PDB file of C-alpha atoms in Angstrom:
ATOM      1  CA  UNK A   1     -73.701-156.392  26.825  1.00  0.00           C
ATOM      2  CA  UNK A   2     -71.474-159.465  27.066  1.00  0.00           C
ATOM      3  CA  UNK A   3     -72.153-160.715  23.512  1.00  0.00           C
ATOM      4  CA  UNK A   4     -69.818-163.679  24.012  1.00  0.00           C
ATOM      5  CA  UNK A   5     -70.003-166.973  22.177  1.00  0.00           C
ATOM      6  CA  UNK A   6     -68.000-170.042  21.188  1.00  0.00           C
ATOM      7  CA  UNK A   7     -67.294-170.815  17.539  1.00  0.00           C
ATOM      8  CA  UNK A   8     -65.287-173.948  16.782  1.00  0.00           C
ATOM      9  CA  UNK A   9     -62.188-173.864  18.959  1.00  0.00           C
ATOM     10  CA  UNK A  10     -62.376-170.072  19.386  1.00  0.00           C
ATOM     11  CA  UNK A  11     -64.255-168.220  22.111  1.00  0.00           C
ATOM     12  CA  UNK A  12     -65.429-164.620  21.992  1.00  0.00           C
ATOM     13  CA  UNK A  13     -65.289-162.556  25.141  1.00  0.00           C
ATOM     14  CA  UNK A  14     -64.671-159.136  26.662  1.00  0.00           C
ATOM     15  CA  UNK A  15     -61.552-158.202  28.604  1.00  0.00           C
ATOM     16  CA  UNK A  16     -62.639-157.013  32.045  1.00  0.00           C
ATOM     17  CA  UNK A  17     -59.196-156.687  33.642  1.00  0.00           C
ATOM     18  CA  UNK A  18     -55.745-156.165  32.163  1.00  0.00           C
ATOM     19  CA  UNK A  19     -52.961-155.942  34.756  1.00  0.00           C
ATOM     20  CA  UNK A  20     -49.687-156.090  32.855  1.00  0.00           C
ATOM     21  CA  UNK A  21     -49.502-159.029  30.459  1.00  0.00           C
ATOM     22  CA  UNK A  22     -52.295-161.015  32.118  1.00  0.00           C
ATOM     23  CA  UNK A  23     -55.887-160.567  31.030  1.00  0.00           C
ATOM     24  CA  UNK A  24     -59.186-161.661  32.509  1.00  0.00           C
ATOM     25  CA  UNK A  25     -61.800-162.271  29.832  1.00  0.00           C
ATOM     26  CA  UNK A  26     -65.509-162.709  30.497  1.00  0.00           C
ATOM     27  CA  UNK A  27     -67.184-165.282  28.243  1.00  0.00           C
ATOM     28  CA  UNK A  28     -70.609-166.873  28.270  1.00  0.00           C
ATOM     29  CA  UNK A  29     -68.994-169.779  30.142  1.00  0.00           C
ATOM     30  CA  UNK A  30     -67.356-167.644  32.804  1.00  0.00           C
ATOM     31  CA  UNK A  31     -63.966-166.033  33.352  1.00  0.00           C
ATOM     32  CA  UNK A  32     -60.837-167.075  31.440  1.00  0.00           C
ATOM     33  CA  UNK A  33     -57.259-166.083  32.261  1.00  0.00           C
ATOM     34  CA  UNK A  34     -55.403-165.147  29.092  1.00  0.00           C
ATOM     35  CA  UNK A  35     -52.124-164.104  27.586  1.00  0.00           C
ATOM     36  CA  UNK A  36     -51.926-162.106  24.361  1.00  0.00           C
ATOM     37  CA  UNK A  37     -50.216-163.283  21.183  1.00  0.00           C
ATOM     38  CA  UNK A  38     -46.721-161.899  20.731  1.00  0.00           C
ATOM     39  CA  UNK A  39     -47.730-160.419  17.361  1.00  0.00           C
ATOM     40  CA  UNK A  40     -49.631-157.657  19.172  1.00  0.00           C
ATOM     41  CA  UNK A  41     -46.412-156.417  20.775  1.00  0.00           C
ATOM     42  CA  UNK A  42     -44.685-156.417  17.396  1.00  0.00           C
ATOM     43  CA  UNK A  43     -47.265-154.007  16.008  1.00  0.00           C
ATOM     44  CA  UNK A  44     -47.511-151.897  19.160  1.00  0.00           C
ATOM     45  CA  UNK A  45     -51.016-153.074  20.053  1.00  0.00           C
ATOM     46  CA  UNK A  46     -52.012-153.517  23.685  1.00  0.00           C
ATOM     47  CA  UNK A  47     -55.260-155.279  24.656  1.00  0.00           C
ATOM     48  CA  UNK A  48     -57.164-153.246  27.269  1.00  0.00           C
ATOM     49  CA  UNK A  49     -60.241-153.549  29.442  1.00  0.00           C
ATOM     50  CA  UNK A  50     -63.386-153.303  27.342  1.00  0.00           C
ATOM     51  CA  UNK A  51     -61.854-154.935  24.274  1.00  0.00           C
ATOM     52  CA  UNK A  52     -63.931-157.580  22.533  1.00  0.00           C
ATOM     53  CA  UNK A  53     -61.584-160.410  21.656  1.00  0.00           C
ATOM     54  CA  UNK A  54     -61.352-163.852  20.113  1.00  0.00           C
ATOM     55  CA  UNK A  55     -59.465-166.471  22.094  1.00  0.00           C
ATOM     56  CA  UNK A  56     -57.999-169.829  21.210  1.00  0.00           C
ATOM     57  CA  UNK A  57     -57.369-172.748  23.600  1.00  0.00           C
ATOM     58  CA  UNK A  58     -60.048-171.403  25.918  1.00  0.00           C
ATOM     59  CA  UNK A  59     -61.564-174.732  26.877  1.00  0.00           C
ATOM     60  CA  UNK A  60     -59.859-174.781  30.292  1.00  0.00           C
ATOM     61  CA  UNK A  61     -58.807-172.070  32.680  1.00  0.00           C
ATOM     62  CA  UNK A  62     -56.253-170.464  30.387  1.00  0.00           C
ATOM     63  CA  UNK A  63     -56.521-169.031  26.891  1.00  0.00           C
ATOM     64  CA  UNK A  64     -54.668-166.978  24.308  1.00  0.00           C
ATOM     65  CA  UNK A  65     -56.047-163.748  22.865  1.00  0.00           C
ATOM     66  CA  UNK A  66     -55.801-164.335  19.131  1.00  0.00           C
ATOM     67  CA  UNK A  67     -57.679-161.304  17.807  1.00  0.00           C
ATOM     68  CA  UNK A  68     -58.909-157.932  19.037  1.00  0.00           C
ATOM     69  CA  UNK A  69     -62.172-156.982  17.359  1.00  0.00           C
ATOM     70  CA  UNK A  70     -62.552-153.428  15.961  1.00  0.00           C
ATOM     71  CA  UNK A  71     -62.944-150.781  18.667  1.00  0.00           C
ATOM     72  CA  UNK A  72     -65.536-148.020  18.536  1.00  0.00           C
ATOM     73  CA  UNK A  73     -63.207-145.898  20.691  1.00  0.00           C
ATOM     74  CA  UNK A  74     -60.263-146.225  23.044  1.00  0.00           C
ATOM     75  CA  UNK A  75     -58.447-144.210  25.687  1.00  0.00           C
ATOM     76  CA  UNK A  76     -54.809-144.345  26.660  1.00  0.00           C
ATOM     77  CA  UNK A  77     -55.375-143.056  30.185  1.00  0.00           C
ATOM     78  CA  UNK A  78     -57.242-144.737  31.692  1.00  0.00           C
ATOM     79  CA  UNK A  79     -56.471-147.614  29.274  1.00  0.00           C
ATOM     80  CA  UNK A  80     -59.823-148.941  28.077  1.00  0.00           C
ATOM     81  CA  UNK A  81     -61.890-149.424  24.931  1.00  0.00           C
ATOM     82  CA  UNK A  82     -65.490-149.469  23.692  1.00  0.00           C
ATOM     83  CA  UNK A  83     -66.630-147.051  26.375  1.00  0.00           C
ATOM     84  CA  UNK A  84     -70.140-145.556  26.281  1.00  0.00           C
ATOM     85  CA  UNK A  85     -69.747-143.034  29.081  1.00  0.00           C
ATOM     86  CA  UNK A  86     -67.311-141.632  31.626  1.00  0.00           C
ATOM     87  CA  UNK A  87     -68.182-140.320  35.075  1.00  0.00           C
ATOM     88  CA  UNK A  88     -65.584-137.832  36.283  1.00  0.00           C
ATOM     89  CA  UNK A  89     -65.462-137.938  40.062  1.00  0.00           C
ATOM     90  CA  UNK A  90     -64.490-134.663  41.742  1.00  0.00           C
ATOM     91  CA  UNK A  91     -64.534-133.795  45.441  1.00  0.00           C
ATOM     92  CA  UNK A  92     -65.485-130.503  47.020  1.00  0.00           C
ATOM     93  CA  UNK A  93     -62.454-130.698  49.356  1.00  0.00           C
ATOM     94  CA  UNK A  94     -59.420-132.879  50.163  1.00  0.00           C
ATOM     95  CA  UNK A  95     -58.422-132.722  47.376  1.00  0.00           C
ATOM     96  CA  UNK A  96     -60.161-129.656  45.955  1.00  0.00           C
ATOM     97  CA  UNK A  97     -61.260-129.932  42.324  1.00  0.00           C
ATOM     98  CA  UNK A  98     -58.629-129.365  39.653  1.00  0.00           C
ATOM     99  CA  UNK A  99     -60.794-127.881  36.903  1.00  0.00           C
ATOM    100  CA  UNK A 100     -58.003-127.724  34.326  1.00  0.00           C
ATOM    101  CA  UNK A 101     -57.366-131.476  34.519  1.00  0.00           C
ATOM    102  CA  UNK A 102     -61.127-132.059  34.448  1.00  0.00           C
ATOM    103  CA  UNK A 103     -61.408-129.914  31.313  1.00  0.00           C
ATOM    104  CA  UNK A 104     -58.602-131.853  29.638  1.00  0.00           C
ATOM    105  CA  UNK A 105     -60.362-135.153  30.238  1.00  0.00           C
ATOM    106  CA  UNK A 106     -63.737-133.792  29.066  1.00  0.00           C
ATOM    107  CA  UNK A 107     -62.009-132.548  25.906  1.00  0.00           C
ATOM    108  CA  UNK A 108     -60.638-136.012  25.110  1.00  0.00           C
ATOM    109  CA  UNK A 109     -64.017-137.635  25.846  1.00  0.00           C
ATOM    110  CA  UNK A 110     -65.743-135.221  23.455  1.00  0.00           C
ATOM    111  CA  UNK A 111     -63.152-135.987  20.782  1.00  0.00           C
ATOM    112  CA  UNK A 112     -63.833-139.706  21.250  1.00  0.00           C
ATOM    113  CA  UNK A 113     -67.640-139.237  21.199  1.00  0.00           C
ATOM    114  CA  UNK A 114     -67.969-140.561  24.760  1.00  0.00           C
ATOM    115  CA  UNK A 115     -70.876-139.333  26.888  1.00  0.00           C
ATOM    116  CA  UNK A 116     -69.776-137.565  30.080  1.00  0.00           C
ATOM    117  CA  UNK A 117     -71.120-136.905  33.567  1.00  0.00           C
ATOM    118  CA  UNK A 118     -69.681-135.541  36.816  1.00  0.00           C
ATOM    119  CA  UNK A 119     -70.122-136.997  40.293  1.00  0.00           C
ATOM    120  CA  UNK A 120     -69.371-134.500  43.066  1.00  0.00           C
ATOM    121  CA  UNK A 121     -68.332-136.206  46.318  1.00  0.00           C
ATOM    122  CA  UNK A 122     -67.810-134.992  49.905  1.00  0.00           C
ATOM    123  CA  UNK A 123     -70.766-132.621  49.649  1.00  0.00           C
ATOM    124  CA  UNK A 124     -71.384-133.306  53.347  1.00  0.00           C
ATOM    125  CA  UNK A 125     -68.049-131.612  54.116  1.00  0.00           C
ATOM    126  CA  UNK A 126     -68.320-128.559  51.883  1.00  0.00           C
ATOM    127  CA  UNK A 127     -70.372-127.051  49.098  1.00  0.00           C
ATOM    128  CA  UNK A 128     -68.934-126.136  45.710  1.00  0.00           C
ATOM    129  CA  UNK A 129     -71.714-124.590  43.618  1.00  0.00           C
ATOM    130  CA  UNK A 130     -69.329-123.390  40.902  1.00  0.00           C
ATOM    131  CA  UNK A 131     -68.924-126.949  39.593  1.00  0.00           C
ATOM    132  CA  UNK A 132     -72.626-127.135  38.792  1.00  0.00           C
ATOM    133  CA  UNK A 133     -72.681-123.612  37.417  1.00  0.00           C
ATOM    134  CA  UNK A 134     -69.712-124.179  35.101  1.00  0.00           C
ATOM    135  CA  UNK A 135     -70.411-127.718  33.916  1.00  0.00           C
ATOM    136  CA  UNK A 136     -74.193-127.988  33.521  1.00  0.00           C
ATOM    137  CA  UNK A 137     -73.887-126.744  29.894  1.00  0.00           C
ATOM    138  CA  UNK A 138     -70.940-129.097  29.282  1.00  0.00           C
ATOM    139  CA  UNK A 139     -71.813-132.622  30.514  1.00  0.00           C
ATOM    140  CA  UNK A 140     -74.938-134.785  30.361  1.00  0.00           C
ATOM    141  CA  UNK A 141     -75.459-135.045  34.121  1.00  0.00           C
ATOM    142  CA  UNK A 142     -74.060-133.742  37.405  1.00  0.00           C
ATOM    143  CA  UNK A 143     -74.604-135.941  40.460  1.00  0.00           C
ATOM    144  CA  UNK A 144     -74.050-134.487  43.937  1.00  0.00           C
ATOM    145  CA  UNK A 145     -73.289-137.378  46.289  1.00  0.00           C
ATOM    146  CA  UNK A 146     -73.991-137.434  50.026  1.00  0.00           C
ATOM    147  CA  UNK A 147     -73.665-140.896  51.549  1.00  0.00           C
ATOM    148  CA  UNK A 148     -75.860-139.775  54.451  1.00  0.00           C
ATOM    149  CA  UNK A 149     -78.660-139.609  51.887  1.00  0.00           C
ATOM    150  CA  UNK A 150     -78.531-142.809  49.776  1.00  0.00           C
ATOM    151  CA  UNK A 151     -81.158-141.429  47.402  1.00  0.00           C
ATOM    152  CA  UNK A 152     -78.421-139.212  45.904  1.00  0.00           C
ATOM    153  CA  UNK A 153     -77.079-142.382  44.249  1.00  0.00           C
ATOM    154  CA  UNK A 154     -80.314-143.076  42.354  1.00  0.00           C
ATOM    155  CA  UNK A 155     -79.467-140.797  39.447  1.00  0.00           C
ATOM    156  CA  UNK A 156     -76.141-142.518  38.836  1.00  0.00           C
ATOM    157  CA  UNK A 157     -77.784-145.940  38.945  1.00  0.00           C
ATOM    158  CA  UNK A 158     -80.169-144.866  36.185  1.00  0.00           C
ATOM    159  CA  UNK A 159     -77.308-143.356  34.168  1.00  0.00           C
ATOM    160  CA  UNK A 160     -75.331-146.620  34.298  1.00  0.00           C
ATOM    161  CA  UNK A 161     -78.116-148.772  32.882  1.00  0.00           C
ATOM    162  CA  UNK A 162     -77.072-150.816  29.816  1.00  0.00           C
ATOM    163  CA  UNK A 163     -73.784-148.945  29.342  1.00  0.00           C
ATOM    164  CA  UNK A 164     -70.069-149.483  29.757  1.00  0.00           C
ATOM    165  CA  UNK A 165     -69.091-146.664  32.090  1.00  0.00           C
ATOM    166  CA  UNK A 166     -65.681-145.781  33.512  1.00  0.00           C
ATOM    167  CA  UNK A 167     -65.206-143.838  36.737  1.00  0.00           C
ATOM    168  CA  UNK A 168     -62.119-141.646  36.724  1.00  0.00           C
ATOM    169  CA  UNK A 169     -60.729-138.588  38.432  1.00  0.00           C
ATOM    170  CA  UNK A 170     -57.929-137.197  40.562  1.00  0.00           C
ATOM    171  CA  UNK A 171     -56.388-139.445  43.190  1.00  0.00           C
ATOM    172  CA  UNK A 172     -58.288-139.419  46.454  1.00  0.00           C
ATOM    173  CA  UNK A 173     -61.596-138.013  45.241  1.00  0.00           C
ATOM    174  CA  UNK A 174     -63.476-141.171  46.207  1.00  0.00           C
ATOM    175  CA  UNK A 175     -63.883-143.216  43.030  1.00  0.00           C
ATOM    176  CA  UNK A 176     -63.579-146.558  44.788  1.00  0.00           C
ATOM    177  CA  UNK A 177     -65.788-145.399  47.664  1.00  0.00           C
ATOM    178  CA  UNK A 178     -68.489-144.403  45.207  1.00  0.00           C
ATOM    179  CA  UNK A 179     -68.162-147.690  43.356  1.00  0.00           C
ATOM    180  CA  UNK A 180     -68.471-149.567  46.660  1.00  0.00           C
ATOM    181  CA  UNK A 181     -71.660-147.654  47.469  1.00  0.00           C
ATOM    182  CA  UNK A 182     -73.119-148.577  44.084  1.00  0.00           C
ATOM    183  CA  UNK A 183     -71.900-152.184  44.244  1.00  0.00           C
ATOM    184  CA  UNK A 184     -71.104-153.140  47.867  1.00  0.00           C
ATOM    185  CA  UNK A 185     -70.018-156.627  46.871  1.00  0.00           C
ATOM    186  CA  UNK A 186     -66.938-155.268  45.133  1.00  0.00           C
ATOM    187  CA  UNK A 187     -65.314-153.983  48.340  1.00  0.00           C
ATOM    188  CA  UNK A 188     -62.646-152.131  46.349  1.00  0.00           C
ATOM    189  CA  UNK A 189     -59.635-151.010  48.363  1.00  0.00           C
ATOM    190  CA  UNK A 190     -59.689-147.456  49.665  1.00  0.00           C
ATOM    191  CA  UNK A 191     -57.028-145.491  51.472  1.00  0.00           C
ATOM    192  CA  UNK A 192     -56.892-142.392  53.622  1.00  0.00           C
ATOM    193  CA  UNK A 193     -56.043-139.118  51.917  1.00  0.00           C
ATOM    194  CA  UNK A 194     -52.363-138.323  52.181  1.00  0.00           C
ATOM    195  CA  UNK A 195     -52.409-135.026  54.065  1.00  0.00           C
ATOM    196  CA  UNK A 196     -48.721-134.482  53.412  1.00  0.00           C
ATOM    197  CA  UNK A 197     -49.030-134.859  49.640  1.00  0.00           C
ATOM    198  CA  UNK A 198     -52.484-133.302  49.383  1.00  0.00           C
ATOM    199  CA  UNK A 199     -53.668-136.143  47.188  1.00  0.00           C
ATOM    200  CA  UNK A 200     -54.813-139.704  47.493  1.00  0.00           C
ATOM    201  CA  UNK A 201     -52.844-142.896  47.248  1.00  0.00           C
ATOM    202  CA  UNK A 202     -53.269-144.897  44.057  1.00  0.00           C
ATOM    203  CA  UNK A 203     -55.303-147.839  45.343  1.00  0.00           C
ATOM    204  CA  UNK A 204     -56.620-148.981  41.954  1.00  0.00           C
ATOM    205  CA  UNK A 205     -53.764-150.361  39.852  1.00  0.00           C
ATOM    206  CA  UNK A 206     -55.555-151.044  36.565  1.00  0.00           C
ATOM    207  CA  UNK A 207     -58.927-150.577  34.915  1.00  0.00           C
ATOM    208  CA  UNK A 208     -61.322-153.313  35.959  1.00  0.00           C
ATOM    209  CA  UNK A 209     -64.866-153.732  34.665  1.00  0.00           C
ATOM    210  CA  UNK A 210     -67.633-155.182  36.811  1.00  0.00           C
ATOM    211  CA  UNK A 211     -70.954-156.444  35.399  1.00  0.00           C
ATOM    212  CA  UNK A 212     -73.733-154.031  36.344  1.00  0.00           C
ATOM    213  CA  UNK A 213     -77.205-154.953  35.128  1.00  0.00           C
ATOM    214  CA  UNK A 214     -76.856-155.395  31.383  1.00  0.00           C
ATOM    215  CA  UNK A 215     -73.726-153.243  31.252  1.00  0.00           C
ATOM    216  CA  UNK A 216     -70.427-152.759  33.046  1.00  0.00           C
ATOM    217  CA  UNK A 217     -68.933-150.211  35.418  1.00  0.00           C
ATOM    218  CA  UNK A 218     -65.221-149.741  35.909  1.00  0.00           C
ATOM    219  CA  UNK A 219     -62.851-148.161  38.378  1.00  0.00           C
ATOM    220  CA  UNK A 220     -59.587-146.746  37.094  1.00  0.00           C
ATOM    221  CA  UNK A 221     -56.252-145.683  38.607  1.00  0.00           C
ATOM    222  CA  UNK A 222     -56.181-142.212  40.090  1.00  0.00           C
ATOM    223  CA  UNK A 223     -54.086-139.565  38.359  1.00  0.00           C
ATOM    224  CA  UNK A 224     -52.362-136.345  39.287  1.00  0.00           C
ATOM    225  CA  UNK A 225     -51.575-134.912  35.852  1.00  0.00           C
ATOM    226  CA  UNK A 226     -52.910-135.359  32.353  1.00  0.00           C
ATOM    227  CA  UNK A 227     -51.328-134.157  29.106  1.00  0.00           C
ATOM    228  CA  UNK A 228     -53.828-134.092  26.257  1.00  0.00           C
ATOM    229  CA  UNK A 229     -51.204-133.830  23.520  1.00  0.00           C
ATOM    230  CA  UNK A 230     -49.371-136.833  24.917  1.00  0.00           C
ATOM    231  CA  UNK A 231     -52.371-139.136  24.883  1.00  0.00           C
ATOM    232  CA  UNK A 232     -54.444-138.151  21.852  1.00  0.00           C
ATOM    233  CA  UNK A 233     -54.228-136.584  18.430  1.00  0.00           C
ATOM    234  CA  UNK A 234     -56.551-133.604  18.770  1.00  0.00           C
ATOM    235  CA  UNK A 235     -55.503-130.793  16.435  1.00  0.00           C
ATOM    236  CA  UNK A 236     -55.945-127.068  16.876  1.00  0.00           C
ATOM    237  CA  UNK A 237     -58.651-127.059  14.204  1.00  0.00           C
ATOM    238  CA  UNK A 238     -60.603-129.785  16.001  1.00  0.00           C
ATOM    239  CA  UNK A 239     -60.175-128.454  19.523  1.00  0.00           C
ATOM    240  CA  UNK A 240     -62.959-125.799  19.539  1.00  0.00           C
ATOM    241  CA  UNK A 241     -65.502-128.482  18.591  1.00  0.00           C
ATOM    242  CA  UNK A 242     -64.486-130.467  21.676  1.00  0.00           C
ATOM    243  CA  UNK A 243     -65.850-127.649  23.847  1.00  0.00           C
ATOM    244  CA  UNK A 244     -69.586-128.264  23.754  1.00  0.00           C
ATOM    245  CA  UNK A 245     -70.553-124.745  24.809  1.00  0.00           C
ATOM    246  CA  UNK A 246     -68.476-123.232  21.968  1.00  0.00           C
ATOM    247  CA  UNK A 247     -70.325-125.086  19.214  1.00  0.00           C
ATOM    248  CA  UNK A 248     -73.446-122.847  18.921  1.00  0.00           C
ATOM    249  CA  UNK A 249     -71.168-119.841  18.368  1.00  0.00           C
ATOM    250  CA  UNK A 250     -68.730-121.419  15.909  1.00  0.00           C
ATOM    251  CA  UNK A 251     -71.200-121.099  13.037  1.00  0.00           C
ATOM    252  CA  UNK A 252     -70.964-117.304  13.248  1.00  0.00           C
ATOM    253  CA  UNK A 253     -67.672-116.228  11.628  1.00  0.00           C
ATOM    254  CA  UNK A 254     -65.114-114.337  13.669  1.00  0.00           C
ATOM    255  CA  UNK A 255     -63.551-111.178  12.270  1.00  0.00           C
ATOM    256  CA  UNK A 256     -60.621-113.178  10.898  1.00  0.00           C
ATOM    257  CA  UNK A 257     -61.100-116.488   9.070  1.00  0.00           C
ATOM    258  CA  UNK A 258     -57.941-117.852  10.707  1.00  0.00           C
ATOM    259  CA  UNK A 259     -59.128-117.017  14.244  1.00  0.00           C
ATOM    260  CA  UNK A 260     -57.811-119.454  16.850  1.00  0.00           C
ATOM    261  CA  UNK A 261     -60.345-118.238  19.465  1.00  0.00           C
ATOM    262  CA  UNK A 262     -57.571-117.452  21.900  1.00  0.00           C
ATOM    263  CA  UNK A 263     -56.735-113.739  21.700  1.00  0.00           C
ATOM    264  CA  UNK A 264     -57.762-112.276  18.318  1.00  0.00           C
ATOM    265  CA  UNK A 265     -59.707-109.034  17.987  1.00  0.00           C
ATOM    266  CA  UNK A 266     -63.247-109.723  16.808  1.00  0.00           C
ATOM    267  CA  UNK A 267     -63.351-113.329  18.100  1.00  0.00           C
ATOM    268  CA  UNK A 268     -66.949-114.483  18.404  1.00  0.00           C
ATOM    269  CA  UNK A 269     -66.092-117.008  21.136  1.00  0.00           C
ATOM    270  CA  UNK A 270     -64.375-114.365  23.279  1.00  0.00           C
ATOM    271  CA  UNK A 271     -67.411-112.086  22.853  1.00  0.00           C
ATOM    272  CA  UNK A 272     -69.617-114.784  24.365  1.00  0.00           C
ATOM    273  CA  UNK A 273     -67.153-115.229  27.229  1.00  0.00           C
ATOM    274  CA  UNK A 274     -67.537-111.514  28.000  1.00  0.00           C
ATOM    275  CA  UNK A 275     -71.331-111.845  27.717  1.00  0.00           C
ATOM    276  CA  UNK A 276     -71.356-114.655  30.273  1.00  0.00           C
ATOM    277  CA  UNK A 277     -72.452-117.364  27.815  1.00  0.00           C
ATOM    278  CA  UNK A 278     -69.168-119.280  28.216  1.00  0.00           C
ATOM    279  CA  UNK A 279     -67.401-119.846  31.531  1.00  0.00           C
ATOM    280  CA  UNK A 280     -64.141-117.862  31.848  1.00  0.00           C
ATOM    281  CA  UNK A 281     -62.440-120.860  33.487  1.00  0.00           C
ATOM    282  CA  UNK A 282     -63.399-123.107  30.578  1.00  0.00           C
ATOM    283  CA  UNK A 283     -62.092-120.494  28.147  1.00  0.00           C
ATOM    284  CA  UNK A 284     -58.790-120.327  30.053  1.00  0.00           C
ATOM    285  CA  UNK A 285     -58.546-124.131  29.888  1.00  0.00           C
ATOM    286  CA  UNK A 286     -59.201-123.998  26.144  1.00  0.00           C
ATOM    287  CA  UNK A 287     -56.343-121.538  25.643  1.00  0.00           C
ATOM    288  CA  UNK A 288     -53.912-123.683  27.663  1.00  0.00           C
ATOM    289  CA  UNK A 289     -54.899-126.866  25.845  1.00  0.00           C
ATOM    290  CA  UNK A 290     -54.606-125.027  22.524  1.00  0.00           C
ATOM    291  CA  UNK A 291     -50.939-124.323  23.265  1.00  0.00           C
ATOM    292  CA  UNK A 292     -50.351-128.069  23.819  1.00  0.00           C
ATOM    293  CA  UNK A 293     -52.001-129.249  20.601  1.00  0.00           C
ATOM    294  CA  UNK A 294     -50.143-129.621  17.282  1.00  0.00           C
ATOM    295  CA  UNK A 295     -50.492-127.235  14.381  1.00  0.00           C
ATOM    296  CA  UNK A 296     -51.991-128.689  11.190  1.00  0.00           C
ATOM    297  CA  UNK A 297     -53.650-127.483   8.032  1.00  0.00           C
ATOM    298  CA  UNK A 298     -55.040-130.865   7.042  1.00  0.00           C
ATOM    299  CA  UNK A 299     -58.735-131.624   6.729  1.00  0.00           C
ATOM    300  CA  UNK A 300     -60.457-132.870   9.867  1.00  0.00           C
ATOM    301  CA  UNK A 301     -63.777-134.286  11.053  1.00  0.00           C
ATOM    302  CA  UNK A 302     -65.756-132.202  13.525  1.00  0.00           C
ATOM    303  CA  UNK A 303     -66.642-134.153  16.692  1.00  0.00           C
ATOM    304  CA  UNK A 304     -70.389-134.835  16.699  1.00  0.00           C
TER     305      UNK A 304
END
């Protein structure tokens, strides 16, 4: 997965940590501390974790990122690139799952063609069967984690093989704790849940990738809110195709060709919500996200 090499006085590598203007790049010769060329700032480009880059003056401990190789995808929050999969970590309690924020993130991942899974933590404290019921048709895998039974981690370990995977989720759900259980040597910082605020403290300050087998896993900063329209360019025409469970029913025309699948009479999607084929909570999330997305009549590419 590293695919790093040295050519002349340039070294290829992958950014594994990007706090501020300092970057840590993994090369075949080890880690290199780097700065980015000022030209990136001029054109509004920010190197992020996961980027494959070319560096100059990388013979010693310090280097300069001279070029960012083409990305297959990128996210603004968490800031990362070239991601194969995302594991959304949700807890059964403290804090309880925020399904709307989860749906927003899954929508962006679908738009970016990134595989998704959900890890449910704190199952020893409370059960939350609705997560499995709602999201089994939506994501590739759902992992229910109980640290009293280490075998519950086996499925995630298999899922991570040969991929670049980011862990993300609401603050305090246990991302760093889960990462520590998978890779004890990391010893990522964890904090107690803030009872007063009802959410966790942001212990992870930036995305950092850690080698895992032939791939990488990464922790990311916790978040409390997420605005799809602010971070990506999903249009209203594209949005229904970002809801995986909608797709089988989009081929059957609704009563009106201009149906937005939000409130129109004769909507095929709404009919399948009433029939129980689509989760009502997912449909409510779709309608809210629809209101945040821009109107456009331009041609678009359906997410695969």
